[in-house]
Short mmCIF file of C-alpha atoms in Angstrom, two decimals:
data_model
loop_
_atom_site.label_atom_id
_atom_site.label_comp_id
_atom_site.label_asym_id
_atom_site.label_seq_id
_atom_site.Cartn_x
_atom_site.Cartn_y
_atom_site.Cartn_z
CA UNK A 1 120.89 72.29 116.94
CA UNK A 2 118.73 73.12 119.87
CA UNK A 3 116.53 76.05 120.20
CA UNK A 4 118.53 77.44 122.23
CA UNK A 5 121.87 77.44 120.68
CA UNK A 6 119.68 79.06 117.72
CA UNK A 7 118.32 81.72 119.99
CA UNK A 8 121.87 82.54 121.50
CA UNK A 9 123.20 83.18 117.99
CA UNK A 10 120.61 84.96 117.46
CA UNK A 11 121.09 86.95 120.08
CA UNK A 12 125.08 87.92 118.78
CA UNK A 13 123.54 89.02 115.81
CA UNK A 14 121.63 91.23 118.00
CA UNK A 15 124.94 92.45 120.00
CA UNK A 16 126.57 92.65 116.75
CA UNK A 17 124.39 95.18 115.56
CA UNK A 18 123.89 97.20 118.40
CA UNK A 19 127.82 97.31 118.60
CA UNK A 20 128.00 98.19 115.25
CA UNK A 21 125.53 100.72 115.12
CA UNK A 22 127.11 102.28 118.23
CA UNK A 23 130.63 102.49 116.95
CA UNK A 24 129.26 103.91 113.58
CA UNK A 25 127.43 106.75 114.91
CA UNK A 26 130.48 107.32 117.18
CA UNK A 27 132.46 107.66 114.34
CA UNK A 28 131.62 110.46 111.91
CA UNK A 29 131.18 112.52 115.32
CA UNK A 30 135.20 112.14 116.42
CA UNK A 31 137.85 114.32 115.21
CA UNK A 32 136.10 116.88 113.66
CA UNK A 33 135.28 120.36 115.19
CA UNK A 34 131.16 120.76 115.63
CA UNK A 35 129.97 120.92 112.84
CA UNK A 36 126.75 123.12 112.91
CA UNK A 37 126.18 124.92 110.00
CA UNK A 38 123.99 127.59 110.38
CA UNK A 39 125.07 130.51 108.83
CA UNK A 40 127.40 129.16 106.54
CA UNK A 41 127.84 129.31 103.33
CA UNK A 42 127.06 125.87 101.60
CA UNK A 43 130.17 123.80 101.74
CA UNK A 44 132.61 126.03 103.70
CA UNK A 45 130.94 124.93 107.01
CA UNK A 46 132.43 121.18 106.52
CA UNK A 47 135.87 120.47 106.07
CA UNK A 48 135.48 117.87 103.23
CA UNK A 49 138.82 116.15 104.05
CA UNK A 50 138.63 115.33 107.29
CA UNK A 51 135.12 113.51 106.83
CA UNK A 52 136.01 111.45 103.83
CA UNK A 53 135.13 108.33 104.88
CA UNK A 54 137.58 106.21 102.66
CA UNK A 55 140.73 108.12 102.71
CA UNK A 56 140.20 109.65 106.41
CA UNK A 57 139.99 106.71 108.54
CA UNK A 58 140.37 103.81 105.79
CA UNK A 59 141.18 100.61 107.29
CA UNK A 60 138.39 101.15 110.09
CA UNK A 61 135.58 101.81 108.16
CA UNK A 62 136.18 99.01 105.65
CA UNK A 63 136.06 96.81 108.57
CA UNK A 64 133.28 98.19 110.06
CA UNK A 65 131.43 97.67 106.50
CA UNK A 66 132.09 94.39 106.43
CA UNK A 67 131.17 93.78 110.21
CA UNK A 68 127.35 95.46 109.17
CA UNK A 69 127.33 93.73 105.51
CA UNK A 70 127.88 90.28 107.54
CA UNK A 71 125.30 91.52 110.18
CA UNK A 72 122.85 92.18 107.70
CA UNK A 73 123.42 88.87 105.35
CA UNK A 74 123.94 87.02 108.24
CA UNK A 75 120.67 87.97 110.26
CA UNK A 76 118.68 87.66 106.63
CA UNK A 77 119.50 84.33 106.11
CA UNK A 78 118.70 83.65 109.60
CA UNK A 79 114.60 84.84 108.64
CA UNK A 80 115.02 82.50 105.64
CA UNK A 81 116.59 79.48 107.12
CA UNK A 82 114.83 79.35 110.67
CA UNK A 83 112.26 76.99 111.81
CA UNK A 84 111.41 78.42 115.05
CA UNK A 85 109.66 81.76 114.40
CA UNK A 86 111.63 83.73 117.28
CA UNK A 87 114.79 82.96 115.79
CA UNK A 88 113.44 84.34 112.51
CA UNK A 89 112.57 87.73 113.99
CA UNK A 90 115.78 88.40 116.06
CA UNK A 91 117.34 87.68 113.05
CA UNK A 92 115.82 89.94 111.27
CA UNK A 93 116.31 92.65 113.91
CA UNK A 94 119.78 92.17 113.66
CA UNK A 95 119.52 92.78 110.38
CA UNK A 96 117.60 96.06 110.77
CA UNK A 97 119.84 97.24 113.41
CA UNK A 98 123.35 97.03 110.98
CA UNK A 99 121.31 98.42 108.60
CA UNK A 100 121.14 101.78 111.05
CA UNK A 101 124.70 101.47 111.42
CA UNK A 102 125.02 101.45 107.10
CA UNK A 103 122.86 104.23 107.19
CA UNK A 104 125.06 106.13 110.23
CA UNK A 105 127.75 105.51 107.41
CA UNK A 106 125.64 107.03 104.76
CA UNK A 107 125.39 110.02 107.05
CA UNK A 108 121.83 109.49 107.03
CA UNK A 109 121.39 110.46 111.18
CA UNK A 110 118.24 111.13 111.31
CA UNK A 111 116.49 107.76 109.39
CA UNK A 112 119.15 105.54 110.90
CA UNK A 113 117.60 106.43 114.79
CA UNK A 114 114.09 105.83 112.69
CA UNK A 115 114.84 102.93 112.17
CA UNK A 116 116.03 101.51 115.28
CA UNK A 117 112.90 103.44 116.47
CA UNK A 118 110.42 101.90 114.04
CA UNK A 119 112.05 98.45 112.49
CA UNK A 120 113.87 97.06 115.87
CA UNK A 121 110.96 98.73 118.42
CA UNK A 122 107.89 98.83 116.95
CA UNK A 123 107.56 96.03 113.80
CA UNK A 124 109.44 93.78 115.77
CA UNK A 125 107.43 94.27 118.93
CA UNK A 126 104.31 93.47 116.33
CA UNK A 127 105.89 90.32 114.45
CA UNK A 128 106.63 88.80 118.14
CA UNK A 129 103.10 89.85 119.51
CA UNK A 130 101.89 87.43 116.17
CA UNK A 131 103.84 85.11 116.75
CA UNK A 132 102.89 84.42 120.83
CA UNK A 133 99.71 84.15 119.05
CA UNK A 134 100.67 82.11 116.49
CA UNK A 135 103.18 79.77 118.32
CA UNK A 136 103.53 76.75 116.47
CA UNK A 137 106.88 76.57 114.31
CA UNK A 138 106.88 75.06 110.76
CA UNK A 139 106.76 71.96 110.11
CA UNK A 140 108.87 71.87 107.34
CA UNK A 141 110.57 75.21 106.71
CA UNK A 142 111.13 74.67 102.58
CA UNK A 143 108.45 72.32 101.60
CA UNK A 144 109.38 69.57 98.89
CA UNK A 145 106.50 70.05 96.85
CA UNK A 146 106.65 71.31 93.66
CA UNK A 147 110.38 71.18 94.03
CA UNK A 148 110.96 71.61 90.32
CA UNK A 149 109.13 75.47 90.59
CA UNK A 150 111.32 75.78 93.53
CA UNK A 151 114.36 75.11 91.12
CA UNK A 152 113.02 77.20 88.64
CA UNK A 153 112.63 79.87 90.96
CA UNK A 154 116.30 79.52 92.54
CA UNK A 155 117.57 80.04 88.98
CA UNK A 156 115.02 83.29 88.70
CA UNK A 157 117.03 84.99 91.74
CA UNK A 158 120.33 84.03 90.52
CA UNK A 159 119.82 85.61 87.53
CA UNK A 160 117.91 88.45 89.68
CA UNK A 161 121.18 89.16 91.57
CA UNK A 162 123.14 88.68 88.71
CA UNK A 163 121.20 91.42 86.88
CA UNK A 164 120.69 93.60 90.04
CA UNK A 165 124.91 93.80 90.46
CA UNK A 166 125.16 94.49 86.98
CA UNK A 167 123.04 97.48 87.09
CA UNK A 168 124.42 98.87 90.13
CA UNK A 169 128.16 97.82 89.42
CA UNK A 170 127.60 99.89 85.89
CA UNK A 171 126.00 103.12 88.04
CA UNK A 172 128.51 106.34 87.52
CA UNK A 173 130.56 107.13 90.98
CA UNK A 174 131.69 110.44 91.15
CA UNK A 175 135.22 110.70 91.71
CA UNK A 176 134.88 112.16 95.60
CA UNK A 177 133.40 108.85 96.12
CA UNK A 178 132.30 109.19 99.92
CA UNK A 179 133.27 112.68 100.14
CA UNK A 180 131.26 114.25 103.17
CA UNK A 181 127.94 115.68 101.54
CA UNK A 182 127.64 119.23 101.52
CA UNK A 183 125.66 121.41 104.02
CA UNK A 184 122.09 121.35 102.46
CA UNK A 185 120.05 124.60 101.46
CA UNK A 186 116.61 125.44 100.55
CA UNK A 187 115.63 127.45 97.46
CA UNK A 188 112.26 128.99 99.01
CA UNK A 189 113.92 129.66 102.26
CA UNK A 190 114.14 133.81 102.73
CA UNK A 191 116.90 133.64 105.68
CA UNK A 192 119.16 130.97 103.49
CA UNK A 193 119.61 128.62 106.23
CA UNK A 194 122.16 125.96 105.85
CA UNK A 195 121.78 122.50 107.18
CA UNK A 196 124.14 119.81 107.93
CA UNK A 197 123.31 116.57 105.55
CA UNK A 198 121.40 113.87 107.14
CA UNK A 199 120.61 115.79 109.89
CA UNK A 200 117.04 116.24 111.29
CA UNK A 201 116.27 119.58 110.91
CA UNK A 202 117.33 119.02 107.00
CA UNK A 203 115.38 115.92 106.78
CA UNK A 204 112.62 118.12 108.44
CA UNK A 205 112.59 120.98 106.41
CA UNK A 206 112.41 119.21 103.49
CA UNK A 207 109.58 117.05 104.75
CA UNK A 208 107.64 119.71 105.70
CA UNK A 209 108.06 122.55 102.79
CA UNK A 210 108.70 120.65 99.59
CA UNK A 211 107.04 116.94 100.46
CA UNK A 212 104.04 118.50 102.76
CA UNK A 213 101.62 116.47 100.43
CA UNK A 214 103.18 112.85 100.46
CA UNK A 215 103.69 113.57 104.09
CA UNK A 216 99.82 114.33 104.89
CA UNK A 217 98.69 111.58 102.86
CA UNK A 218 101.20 109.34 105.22
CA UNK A 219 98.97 110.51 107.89
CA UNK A 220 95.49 109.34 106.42
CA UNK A 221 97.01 106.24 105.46
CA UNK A 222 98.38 105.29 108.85
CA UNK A 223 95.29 105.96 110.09
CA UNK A 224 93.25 103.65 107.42
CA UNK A 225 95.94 100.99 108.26
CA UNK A 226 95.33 101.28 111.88
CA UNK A 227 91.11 101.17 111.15
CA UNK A 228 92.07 98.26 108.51
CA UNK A 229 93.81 96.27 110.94
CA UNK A 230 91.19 96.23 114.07
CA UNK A 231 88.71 95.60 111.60
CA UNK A 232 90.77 92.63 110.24
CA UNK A 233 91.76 91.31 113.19
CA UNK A 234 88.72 91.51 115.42
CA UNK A 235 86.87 88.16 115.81
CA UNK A 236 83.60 87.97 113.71
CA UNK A 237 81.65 86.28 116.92
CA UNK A 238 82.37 86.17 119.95
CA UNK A 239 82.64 82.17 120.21
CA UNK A 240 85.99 82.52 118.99
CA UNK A 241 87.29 85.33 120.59
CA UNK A 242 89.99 83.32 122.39
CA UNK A 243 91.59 80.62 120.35
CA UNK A 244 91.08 77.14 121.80
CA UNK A 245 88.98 78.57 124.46
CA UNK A 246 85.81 76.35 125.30
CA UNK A 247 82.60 78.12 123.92
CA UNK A 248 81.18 79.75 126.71
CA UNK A 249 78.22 77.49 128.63
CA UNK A 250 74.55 78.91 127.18
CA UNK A 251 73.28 81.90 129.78
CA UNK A 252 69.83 82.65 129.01
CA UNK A 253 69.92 85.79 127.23
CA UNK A 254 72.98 86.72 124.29
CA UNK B 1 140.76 92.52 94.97
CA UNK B 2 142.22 94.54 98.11
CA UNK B 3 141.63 97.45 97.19
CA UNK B 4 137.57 96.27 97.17
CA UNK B 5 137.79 95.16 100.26
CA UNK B 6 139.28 97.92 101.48
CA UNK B 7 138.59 100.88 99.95
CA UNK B 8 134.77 101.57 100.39
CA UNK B 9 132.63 103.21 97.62
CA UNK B 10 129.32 103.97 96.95
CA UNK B 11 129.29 100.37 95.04
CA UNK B 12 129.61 98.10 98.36
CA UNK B 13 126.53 99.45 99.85
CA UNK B 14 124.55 99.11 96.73
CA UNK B 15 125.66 95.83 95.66
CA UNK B 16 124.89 95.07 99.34
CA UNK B 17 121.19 96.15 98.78
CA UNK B 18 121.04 93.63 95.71
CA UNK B 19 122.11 90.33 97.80
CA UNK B 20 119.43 91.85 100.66
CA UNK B 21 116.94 92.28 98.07
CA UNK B 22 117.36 88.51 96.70
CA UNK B 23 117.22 87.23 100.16
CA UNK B 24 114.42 88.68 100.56
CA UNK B 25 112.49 87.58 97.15
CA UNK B 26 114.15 84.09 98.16
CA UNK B 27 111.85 83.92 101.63
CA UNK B 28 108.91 85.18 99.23
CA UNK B 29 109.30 82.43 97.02
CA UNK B 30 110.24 79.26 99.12
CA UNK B 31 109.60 79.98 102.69
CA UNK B 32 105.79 78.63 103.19
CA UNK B 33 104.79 80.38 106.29
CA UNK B 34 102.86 83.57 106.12
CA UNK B 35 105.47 85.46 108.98
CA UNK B 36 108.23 84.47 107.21
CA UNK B 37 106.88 85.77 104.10
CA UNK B 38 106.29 89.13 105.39
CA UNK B 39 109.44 89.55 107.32
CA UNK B 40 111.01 88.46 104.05
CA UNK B 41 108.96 91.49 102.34
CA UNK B 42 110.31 93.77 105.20
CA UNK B 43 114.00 92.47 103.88
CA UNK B 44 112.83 93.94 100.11
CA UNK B 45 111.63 97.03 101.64
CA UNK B 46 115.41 97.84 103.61
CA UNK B 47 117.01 97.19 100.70
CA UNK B 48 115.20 99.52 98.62
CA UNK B 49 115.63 101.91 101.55
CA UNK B 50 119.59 101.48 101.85
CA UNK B 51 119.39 102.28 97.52
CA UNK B 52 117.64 105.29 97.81
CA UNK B 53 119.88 106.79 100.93
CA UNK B 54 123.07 105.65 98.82
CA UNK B 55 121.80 107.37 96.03
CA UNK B 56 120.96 110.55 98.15
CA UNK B 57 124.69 110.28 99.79
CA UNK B 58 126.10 110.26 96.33
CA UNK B 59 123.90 113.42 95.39
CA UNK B 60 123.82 115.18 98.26
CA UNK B 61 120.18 115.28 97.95
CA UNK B 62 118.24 115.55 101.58
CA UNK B 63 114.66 114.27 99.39
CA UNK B 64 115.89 110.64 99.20
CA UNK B 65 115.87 111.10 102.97
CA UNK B 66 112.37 112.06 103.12
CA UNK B 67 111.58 109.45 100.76
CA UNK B 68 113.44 106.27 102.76
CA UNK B 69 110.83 107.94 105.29
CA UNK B 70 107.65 107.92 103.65
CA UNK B 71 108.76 104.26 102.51
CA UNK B 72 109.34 103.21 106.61
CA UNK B 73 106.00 104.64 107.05
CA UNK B 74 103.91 102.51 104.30
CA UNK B 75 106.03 99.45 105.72
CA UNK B 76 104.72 100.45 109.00
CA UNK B 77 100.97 100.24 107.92
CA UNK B 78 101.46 97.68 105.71
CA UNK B 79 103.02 95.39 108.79
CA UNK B 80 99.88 96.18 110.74
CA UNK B 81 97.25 95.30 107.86
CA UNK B 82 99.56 92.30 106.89
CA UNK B 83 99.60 91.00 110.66
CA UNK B 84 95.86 91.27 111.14
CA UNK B 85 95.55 89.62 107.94
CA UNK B 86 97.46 86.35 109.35
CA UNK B 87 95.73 86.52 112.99
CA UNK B 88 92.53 86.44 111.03
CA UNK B 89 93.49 83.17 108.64
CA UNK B 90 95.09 81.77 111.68
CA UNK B 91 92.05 81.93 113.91
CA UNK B 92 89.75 80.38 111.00
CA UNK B 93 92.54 77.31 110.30
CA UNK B 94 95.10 77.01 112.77
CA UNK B 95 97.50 77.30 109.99
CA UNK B 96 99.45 80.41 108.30
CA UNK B 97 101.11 77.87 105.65
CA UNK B 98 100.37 79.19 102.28
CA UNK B 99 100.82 75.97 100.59
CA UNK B 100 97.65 75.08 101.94
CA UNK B 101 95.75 78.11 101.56
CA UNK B 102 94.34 77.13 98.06
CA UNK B 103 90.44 77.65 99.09
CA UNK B 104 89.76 80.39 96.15
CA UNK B 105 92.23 77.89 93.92
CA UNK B 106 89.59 75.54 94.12
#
């Protein structure tokens, strides 16, 4: 398969997700009055029923779980099969992106636009920026040496995922499985405002009264990453400042 | 059987974040280019993420929102430091394969 074939599948897996994501934040949004839930008590402002997401509109969002779960699998094994590096990282934004739409599902608002934001802007602007650097694909993607470790280490995962579904198949569902969460309240707060779950002034108050410390120390380590990374980055002389360039003709004084 | 594939619980999305998490230690362990590697760590890091906001869905618990959050931000800076740390190999060996990156092996 050409490069090109690869890069317009790619490419649907981007669609796909974008679709996906659209129709799941349209979703939770339709057929319910607004649900704002300021002044509420906790759990009257919802109407439970009408959110459910497996009894109130079944058959769609099964389908539209399985559309994301293939858009994720799909666009992972994309970044693991891929020789050509682009391929890899559209891939793996359609990956991201279905994961926004899972987390739309979730009724997680707030960190599924984050991550659109963050994953499928920013990283991915980053991993391509590399990789115009970079630009030279594999040469061969899986590598046959030391193909017994390789073996070994295909059994390892098997067993990993065969552990991993164990645990998580054996984890205690309530019975109002998928149940819309109840409006969200904070202890300290004097004026016992209620939030709607997911949402960003919930995700925000809780940021900012009860996680204030993990949430500063976020800050400074941004900021050493961002230090970190020039200082990685930048060229220790300047003779090879631009990769491949010739080194620059003598000019009296350096 | 069709009632798993159509009635959608709280075990889909985490079984989900299993297979994503395996992908993702499966581009770790075989893929031998340093990009791939790190996009494959991303993978680890999204599943973990889609855990912890299943697990806050189930509780209806608005901290494993904040936490998904903090984790997007260390992911963030660990991109950047990861990223300078394969322009800087690449400009010393016009390589990022870590098969042959064995100069402290030797």
């Amino acid at each position: 398969m050409s490069g090109r074939v690869l890069a317009a599948i790619a490419a649907l897996f981007l669609v796909l997700g974008l679709v996906a994501a659209g129709t799941a934040a349209a979703q939770p949004a339709g057929g319910d009055a607004p649900s704002v839930t300021i002044q509420a008590t906790p759990g009257a402002g919802v109407s439970t029923a009408s959110r459910d997401i497996a009894t109130g509109s079944g058959a769609g969002m099964a389908i539209l779980f399985w559309a994301l779960a293939l858009g994720t699998v799909g666009g992972a094994a994309f970044v693991l099969t891929r020789r050509n590096l682009i391929a890899a990282v559209m891939g793996m934004v359609g990956t991201f992106l279905a994961l926004a739409g899972l987390y739309m599902m979730l009724y997680a608002s707030f960190l599924a636009v984050i991550q659109m934001l963050v994953y499928a802007g920013a990283i991915m602007v980053l991993f391509v920026f590399v990789i115009m650097v970079l630009n030279r694909p594999e040469d061969e993607p899986w590598g046959m040496v030391g193909l017994p470790g390789k073996a070994l280490a295909g059994l390892a995962m098997l067993y990993l995922l065969v552990r991993l579904v164990m645990l998580v198949w054996s984890v205690n569902v309530p019975d109002t499985a998928l149940v819309a969460p109840a409006a969200v309240a904070f202890p300290g707060d004097a004026a016992h405002t209620v939030y709607e779950f997911g949402s960003t002034a919930a995700v925000g108050t809780s940021l900012f009264s009860d996680y204030l410390f993990p949430f500063e120390a976020i800050s400074i380590l941004l900021l050493i990453a961002v230090v970190g990374a020039i200082a990685v980055a930048r060229p220790l002389n300047d003779a090879d400042e631009l990769p491949g360039a010739q080194p620059p003709a003598p000019t009296g004084g350096h | 059987m069709n009632d798993l594939l159509t009635h959608i619980g709280y075990g889909h999305f985490l079984v989900l974040a299993a297979v994503l998490f395996v992908m993702g230690v499966a581009g770790v362990l075989m893929r031998r280019n340093a990009l791939i590697i790190m996009m494959s760590i991303e993978l680890m890091l999204n599943a973990a993420n889609l855990t912890v906001l299943t697990f806050a869905r189930m509780h209806g618990d608005v901290s494993g929102h904040t936490f998904a959050l903090i984790v997007i931000a260390v992911a963030a800076a660990e991109v950047a430091v990861g990223l300078a740390i394969v322009v800087a190999l690449f400009r010393g060996r016009r390589h990022v394969d870590v098969d042959r990156l064995n100069t402290l092996k030797h």
